[in-house]
PDB file of N, CA and C in Angstrom:
ATOM      1  N   MET A1310      -9.647 -13.966  30.023  1.00 76.00           N
ATOM      2  CA  MET A1310      -8.276 -14.354  30.240  1.00 76.00           C
ATOM      3  C   MET A1310      -7.553 -14.590  28.912  1.00 76.00           C
ATOM      4  N   ILE A1311      -8.261 -15.204  27.961  1.00 72.00           N
ATOM      5  CA  ILE A1311      -7.659 -15.474  26.654  1.00 72.00           C
ATOM      6  C   ILE A1311      -7.348 -14.172  25.927  1.00 72.00           C
ATOM      7  N   ILE A1312      -8.255 -13.227  25.991  1.00 72.00           N
ATOM      8  CA  ILE A1312      -8.034 -11.940  25.325  1.00 72.00           C
ATOM      9  C   ILE A1312      -6.851 -11.206  25.976  1.00 72.00           C
ATOM     10  N   PHE A1313      -6.766 -11.261  27.290  1.00 78.00           N
ATOM     11  CA  PHE A1313      -5.668 -10.607  27.997  1.00 78.00           C
ATOM     12  C   PHE A1313      -4.318 -11.207  27.598  1.00 78.00           C
ATOM     13  N   ILE A1314      -4.240 -12.529  27.539  1.00 77.00           N
ATOM     14  CA  ILE A1314      -3.000 -13.189  27.131  1.00 77.00           C
ATOM     15  C   ILE A1314      -2.680 -12.859  25.676  1.00 77.00           C
ATOM     16  N   GLY A1315      -3.710 -12.802  24.821  1.00 74.00           N
ATOM     17  CA  GLY A1315      -3.497 -12.437  23.428  1.00 74.00           C
ATOM     18  C   GLY A1315      -2.932 -11.035  23.270  1.00 74.00           C
ATOM     19  N   ILE A1316      -3.430 -10.117  24.063  1.00 75.00           N
ATOM     20  CA  ILE A1316      -2.923  -8.739  24.015  1.00 75.00           C
ATOM     21  C   ILE A1316      -1.476  -8.684  24.486  1.00 75.00           C
ATOM     22  N   ILE A1317      -1.167  -9.404  25.545  1.00 76.00           N
ATOM     23  CA  ILE A1317       0.213  -9.436  26.046  1.00 76.00           C
ATOM     24  C   ILE A1317       1.142 -10.030  24.998  1.00 76.00           C
ATOM     25  N   LEU A1318       0.738 -11.130  24.353  1.00 75.00           N
ATOM     26  CA  LEU A1318       1.569 -11.733  23.318  1.00 75.00           C
ATOM     27  C   LEU A1318       1.750 -10.802  22.123  1.00 75.00           C
ATOM     28  N   TYR A1319       0.716 -10.057  21.788  1.00 77.00           N
ATOM     29  CA  TYR A1319       0.823  -9.108  20.681  1.00 77.00           C
ATOM     30  C   TYR A1319       1.871  -8.039  20.981  1.00 77.00           C
ATOM     31  N   PHE A1320       1.798  -7.452  22.174  1.00 75.00           N
ATOM     32  CA  PHE A1320       2.756  -6.414  22.519  1.00 75.00           C
ATOM     33  C   PHE A1320       4.160  -6.983  22.719  1.00 75.00           C
ATOM     34  N   ALA A1321       4.261  -8.202  23.223  1.00 73.00           N
ATOM     35  CA  ALA A1321       5.578  -8.820  23.387  1.00 73.00           C
ATOM     36  C   ALA A1321       6.209  -9.107  22.029  1.00 73.00           C
ATOM     37  N   SER A1322       5.406  -9.427  21.040  1.00 71.00           N
ATOM     38  CA  SER A1322       5.949  -9.716  19.717  1.00 71.00           C
ATOM     39  C   SER A1322       6.418  -8.450  18.997  1.00 71.00           C
ATOM     40  N   GLN A1323       6.053  -7.285  19.475  1.00 72.00           N
ATOM     41  CA  GLN A1323       6.477  -6.039  18.857  1.00 72.00           C
ATOM     42  C   GLN A1323       7.954  -5.748  19.109  1.00 72.00           C
ATOM     43  N   PHE A1324       8.562  -6.449  20.068  1.00 72.00           N
ATOM     44  CA  PHE A1324       9.975  -6.244  20.359  1.00 72.00           C
ATOM     45  C   PHE A1324      10.882  -6.900  19.324  1.00 72.00           C
ATOM     46  N   TYR A1325      10.350  -7.839  18.548  1.00 66.00           N
ATOM     47  CA  TYR A1325      11.139  -8.534  17.537  1.00 66.00           C
ATOM     48  C   TYR A1325      10.909  -7.891  16.183  1.00 66.00           C
ATOM     49  N   GLY A1326      11.977  -7.674  15.451  1.00 60.00           N
ATOM     50  CA  GLY A1326      11.869  -7.086  14.124  1.00 60.00           C
ATOM     51  C   GLY A1326      11.446  -8.123  13.100  1.00 60.00           C
ATOM     52  N   ILE A1327      10.939  -7.661  11.979  1.00 59.00           N
ATOM     53  CA  ILE A1327      10.513  -8.567  10.913  1.00 59.00           C
ATOM     54  C   ILE A1327      11.715  -9.319  10.353  1.00 59.00           C
ATOM     55  N   GLU A1328      12.880  -8.701  10.372  1.00 61.00           N
ATOM     56  CA  GLU A1328      14.079  -9.348   9.848  1.00 61.00           C
ATOM     57  C   GLU A1328      14.436 -10.597  10.648  1.00 61.00           C
ATOM     58  N   SER A1329      14.202 -10.566  11.949  1.00 59.00           N
ATOM     59  CA  SER A1329      14.545 -11.731  12.770  1.00 59.00           C
ATOM     60  C   SER A1329      13.625 -12.907  12.479  1.00 59.00           C
ATOM     61  N   PHE A1330      12.378 -12.657  12.106  1.00 58.00           N
ATOM     62  CA  PHE A1330      11.462 -13.742  11.774  1.00 58.00           C
ATOM     63  C   PHE A1330      11.789 -14.349  10.415  1.00 58.00           C
ATOM     64  N   ALA A1331      12.362 -13.569   9.525  1.00 58.00           N
ATOM     65  CA  ALA A1331      12.694 -14.082   8.198  1.00 58.00           C
ATOM     66  C   ALA A1331      13.847 -15.077   8.257  1.00 58.00           C
ATOM     67  N   GLN A1332      14.678 -14.990   9.281  1.00 65.00           N
ATOM     68  CA  GLN A1332      15.832 -15.876   9.396  1.00 65.00           C
ATOM     69  C   GLN A1332      15.512 -17.186  10.108  1.00 65.00           C
ATOM     70  N   ILE A1333      14.380 -17.276  10.762  1.00 69.00           N
ATOM     71  CA  ILE A1333      14.023 -18.453  11.551  1.00 69.00           C
ATOM     72  C   ILE A1333      13.087 -19.351  10.735  1.00 69.00           C
ATOM     73  N   GLU A1334      13.416 -20.633  10.670  1.00 76.00           N
ATOM     74  CA  GLU A1334      12.518 -21.590  10.051  1.00 76.00           C
ATOM     75  C   GLU A1334      11.571 -22.103  11.137  1.00 76.00           C
ATOM     76  N   THR A1335      10.285 -21.872  10.933  1.00 72.00           N
ATOM     77  CA  THR A1335       9.304 -22.241  11.933  1.00 72.00           C
ATOM     78  C   THR A1335       8.721 -23.612  11.593  1.00 72.00           C
ATOM     79  N   PRO A1336       8.731 -24.539  12.552  1.00 80.00           N
ATOM     80  CA  PRO A1336       8.150 -25.857  12.297  1.00 80.00           C
ATOM     81  C   PRO A1336       6.637 -25.782  12.100  1.00 80.00           C
ATOM     82  N   LEU A1337       6.104 -26.794  11.463  1.00 82.00           N
ATOM     83  CA  LEU A1337       4.672 -26.835  11.162  1.00 82.00           C
ATOM     84  C   LEU A1337       3.829 -26.862  12.419  1.00 82.00           C
ATOM     85  N   TRP A1338       4.287 -27.541  13.468  1.00 85.00           N
ATOM     86  CA  TRP A1338       3.483 -27.638  14.683  1.00 85.00           C
ATOM     87  C   TRP A1338       3.327 -26.283  15.361  1.00 85.00           C
ATOM     88  N   ILE A1339       4.303 -25.396  15.213  1.00 80.00           N
ATOM     89  CA  ILE A1339       4.167 -24.052  15.783  1.00 80.00           C
ATOM     90  C   ILE A1339       3.109 -23.270  15.023  1.00 80.00           C
ATOM     91  N   TRP A1340       3.068 -23.424  13.683  1.00 80.00           N
ATOM     92  CA  TRP A1340       2.024 -22.763  12.900  1.00 80.00           C
ATOM     93  C   TRP A1340       0.646 -23.298  13.268  1.00 80.00           C
ATOM     94  N   CYS A1341       0.540 -24.581  13.563  1.00 86.00           N
ATOM     95  CA  CYS A1341      -0.745 -25.162  13.978  1.00 86.00           C
ATOM     96  C   CYS A1341      -1.192 -24.592  15.322  1.00 86.00           C
ATOM     97  N   ILE A1342      -0.249 -24.468  16.259  1.00 86.00           N
ATOM     98  CA  ILE A1342      -0.577 -23.869  17.556  1.00 86.00           C
ATOM     99  C   ILE A1342      -0.982 -22.409  17.377  1.00 86.00           C
ATOM    100  N   PHE A1343      -0.267 -21.693  16.516  1.00 82.00           N
ATOM    101  CA  PHE A1343      -0.599 -20.290  16.251  1.00 82.00           C
ATOM    102  C   PHE A1343      -2.000 -20.157  15.664  1.00 82.00           C
ATOM    103  N   ALA A1344      -2.350 -21.015  14.707  1.00 86.00           N
ATOM    104  CA  ALA A1344      -3.681 -20.965  14.095  1.00 86.00           C
ATOM    105  C   ALA A1344      -4.764 -21.294  15.120  1.00 86.00           C
ATOM    106  N   LEU A1345      -4.501 -22.264  15.978  1.00 89.00           N
ATOM    107  CA  LEU A1345      -5.465 -22.608  17.027  1.00 89.00           C
ATOM    108  C   LEU A1345      -5.624 -21.457  18.015  1.00 89.00           C
ATOM    109  N   TRP A1346      -4.506 -20.842  18.408  1.00 85.00           N
ATOM    110  CA  TRP A1346      -4.562 -19.716  19.340  1.00 85.00           C
ATOM    111  C   TRP A1346      -5.309 -18.525  18.719  1.00 85.00           C
ATOM    112  N   LEU A1347      -5.022 -18.228  17.457  1.00 84.00           N
ATOM    113  CA  LEU A1347      -5.684 -17.110  16.790  1.00 84.00           C
ATOM    114  C   LEU A1347      -7.184 -17.349  16.674  1.00 84.00           C
ATOM    115  N   SER A1348      -7.582 -18.552  16.327  1.00 87.00           N
ATOM    116  CA  SER A1348      -9.015 -18.838  16.227  1.00 87.00           C
ATOM    117  C   SER A1348      -9.682 -18.766  17.596  1.00 87.00           C
ATOM    118  N   THR A1349      -8.980 -19.188  18.646  1.00 87.00           N
ATOM    119  CA  THR A1349      -9.537 -19.097  20.000  1.00 87.00           C
ATOM    120  C   THR A1349      -9.713 -17.643  20.421  1.00 87.00           C
ATOM    121  N   VAL A1350      -8.734 -16.814  20.138  1.00 83.00           N
ATOM    122  CA  VAL A1350      -8.835 -15.389  20.495  1.00 83.00           C
ATOM    123  C   VAL A1350      -9.970 -14.720  19.718  1.00 83.00           C
ATOM    124  N   LEU A1351     -10.068 -14.976  18.422  1.00 83.00           N
ATOM    125  CA  LEU A1351     -11.144 -14.372  17.628  1.00 83.00           C
ATOM    126  C   LEU A1351     -12.514 -14.867  18.079  1.00 83.00           C
ATOM    127  N   HIS A1352     -12.616 -16.128  18.426  1.00 87.00           N
ATOM    128  CA  HIS A1352     -13.878 -16.673  18.925  1.00 87.00           C
ATOM    129  C   HIS A1352     -14.266 -15.998  20.240  1.00 87.00           C
ATOM    130  N   THR A1353     -13.301 -15.803  21.120  1.00 83.00           N
ATOM    131  CA  THR A1353     -13.560 -15.161  22.402  1.00 83.00           C
ATOM    132  C   THR A1353     -13.993 -13.712  22.216  1.00 83.00           C
ATOM    133  N   ILE A1354     -13.380 -13.013  21.273  1.00 81.00           N
ATOM    134  CA  ILE A1354     -13.759 -11.620  21.010  1.00 81.00           C
ATOM    135  C   ILE A1354     -15.185 -11.534  20.495  1.00 81.00           C
ATOM    136  N   THR A1355     -15.546 -12.416  19.568  1.00 83.00           N
ATOM    137  CA  THR A1355     -16.918 -12.374  19.043  1.00 83.00           C
ATOM    138  C   THR A1355     -17.940 -12.721  20.114  1.00 83.00           C
ATOM    139  N   ILE A1356     -17.618 -13.645  21.002  1.00 82.00           N
ATOM    140  CA  ILE A1356     -18.536 -13.957  22.106  1.00 82.00           C
ATOM    141  C   ILE A1356     -18.653 -12.764  23.044  1.00 82.00           C
ATOM    142  N   SER A1357     -17.558 -12.077  23.295  1.00 81.00           N
ATOM    143  CA  SER A1357     -17.593 -10.905  24.169  1.00 81.00           C
ATOM    144  C   SER A1357     -18.454  -9.797  23.571  1.00 81.00           C
ATOM    145  N   VAL A1358     -18.333  -9.575  22.283  1.00 79.00           N
ATOM    146  CA  VAL A1358     -19.152  -8.545  21.628  1.00 79.00           C
ATOM    147  C   VAL A1358     -20.631  -8.913  21.707  1.00 79.00           C
ATOM    148  N   ARG A1359     -20.944 -10.174  21.509  1.00 78.00           N
ATOM    149  CA  ARG A1359     -22.339 -10.607  21.592  1.00 78.00           C
ATOM    150  C   ARG A1359     -22.870 -10.422  23.009  1.00 78.00           C
ATOM    151  N   ASN A1360     -22.063 -10.738  24.010  1.00 79.00           N
ATOM    152  CA  ASN A1360     -22.502 -10.586  25.397  1.00 79.00           C
ATOM    153  C   ASN A1360     -22.701  -9.131  25.779  1.00 79.00           C
ATOM    154  N   VAL A1361     -21.885  -8.229  25.242  1.00 81.00           N
ATOM    155  CA  VAL A1361     -22.068  -6.803  25.521  1.00 81.00           C
ATOM    156  C   VAL A1361     -23.414  -6.341  24.980  1.00 81.00           C
ATOM    157  N   LYS A1362     -23.769  -6.788  23.782  1.00 77.00           N
ATOM    158  CA  LYS A1362     -25.059  -6.426  23.207  1.00 77.00           C
ATOM    159  C   LYS A1362     -26.201  -6.979  24.063  1.00 77.00           C
ATOM    160  N   MET A1363     -26.072  -8.221  24.510  1.00 79.00           N
ATOM    161  CA  MET A1363     -27.125  -8.816  25.333  1.00 79.00           C
ATOM    162  C   MET A1363     -27.264  -8.090  26.659  1.00 79.00           C
ATOM    163  N   LEU A1364     -26.151  -7.721  27.281  1.00 79.00           N
ATOM    164  CA  LEU A1364     -26.204  -6.981  28.537  1.00 79.00           C
ATOM    165  C   LEU A1364     -26.821  -5.597  28.352  1.00 79.00           C
ATOM    166  N   TYR A1365     -26.477  -4.941  27.249  1.00 81.00           N
ATOM    167  CA  TYR A1365     -27.052  -3.629  26.961  1.00 81.00           C
ATOM    168  C   TYR A1365     -28.570  -3.730  26.821  1.00 81.00           C
ATOM    169  N   LEU A1366     -29.034  -4.709  26.054  1.00 79.00           N
ATOM    170  CA  LEU A1366     -30.482  -4.874  25.875  1.00 79.00           C
ATOM    171  C   LEU A1366     -31.161  -5.258  27.184  1.00 79.00           C
ATOM    172  N   PHE A1367     -30.509  -6.060  28.001  1.00 79.00           N
ATOM    173  CA  PHE A1367     -31.065  -6.445  29.294  1.00 79.00           C
ATOM    174  C   PHE A1367     -31.211  -5.242  30.202  1.00 79.00           C
ATOM    175  N   ILE A1368     -30.220  -4.366  30.226  1.00 81.00           N
ATOM    176  CA  ILE A1368     -30.269  -3.174  31.078  1.00 81.00           C
ATOM    177  C   ILE A1368     -31.303  -2.187  30.566  1.00 81.00           C
ATOM    178  N   VAL A1369     -31.361  -1.968  29.255  1.00 82.00           N
ATOM    179  CA  VAL A1369     -32.291  -0.980  28.690  1.00 82.00           C
ATOM    180  C   VAL A1369     -33.738  -1.441  28.834  1.00 82.00           C
ATOM    181  N   LYS A1370     -34.025  -2.709  28.599  1.00 78.00           N
ATOM    182  CA  LYS A1370     -35.401  -3.200  28.638  1.00 78.00           C
ATOM    183  C   LYS A1370     -35.922  -3.340  30.051  1.00 78.00           C
ATOM    184  N   ASN A1371     -35.057  -3.512  31.036  1.00 70.00           N
ATOM    185  CA  ASN A1371     -35.518  -3.730  32.409  1.00 70.00           C
ATOM    186  C   ASN A1371     -35.547  -2.472  33.241  1.00 70.00           C
ATOM    187  N   GLN A1372     -35.450  -1.314  32.656  1.00 60.00           N
ATOM    188  CA  GLN A1372     -35.512  -0.084  33.441  1.00 60.00           C
ATOM    189  C   GLN A1372     -36.913   0.327  33.677  1.00 60.00           C
TER     190      GLN A1372
END
């Protein structure tokens, strides 16, 4: 679910130009939320990759 929301947010952010972000002053708490969200998404991706490897080995070894 986290990866899906991250992908949606990534594509939704493509509608805004870089020029519009340069004009907005972003508060520190938004940067903290962004850093927390990014670390959560990256953590979820690494866990997913590890689980794919474990599932592959489970399927191959149990045949």
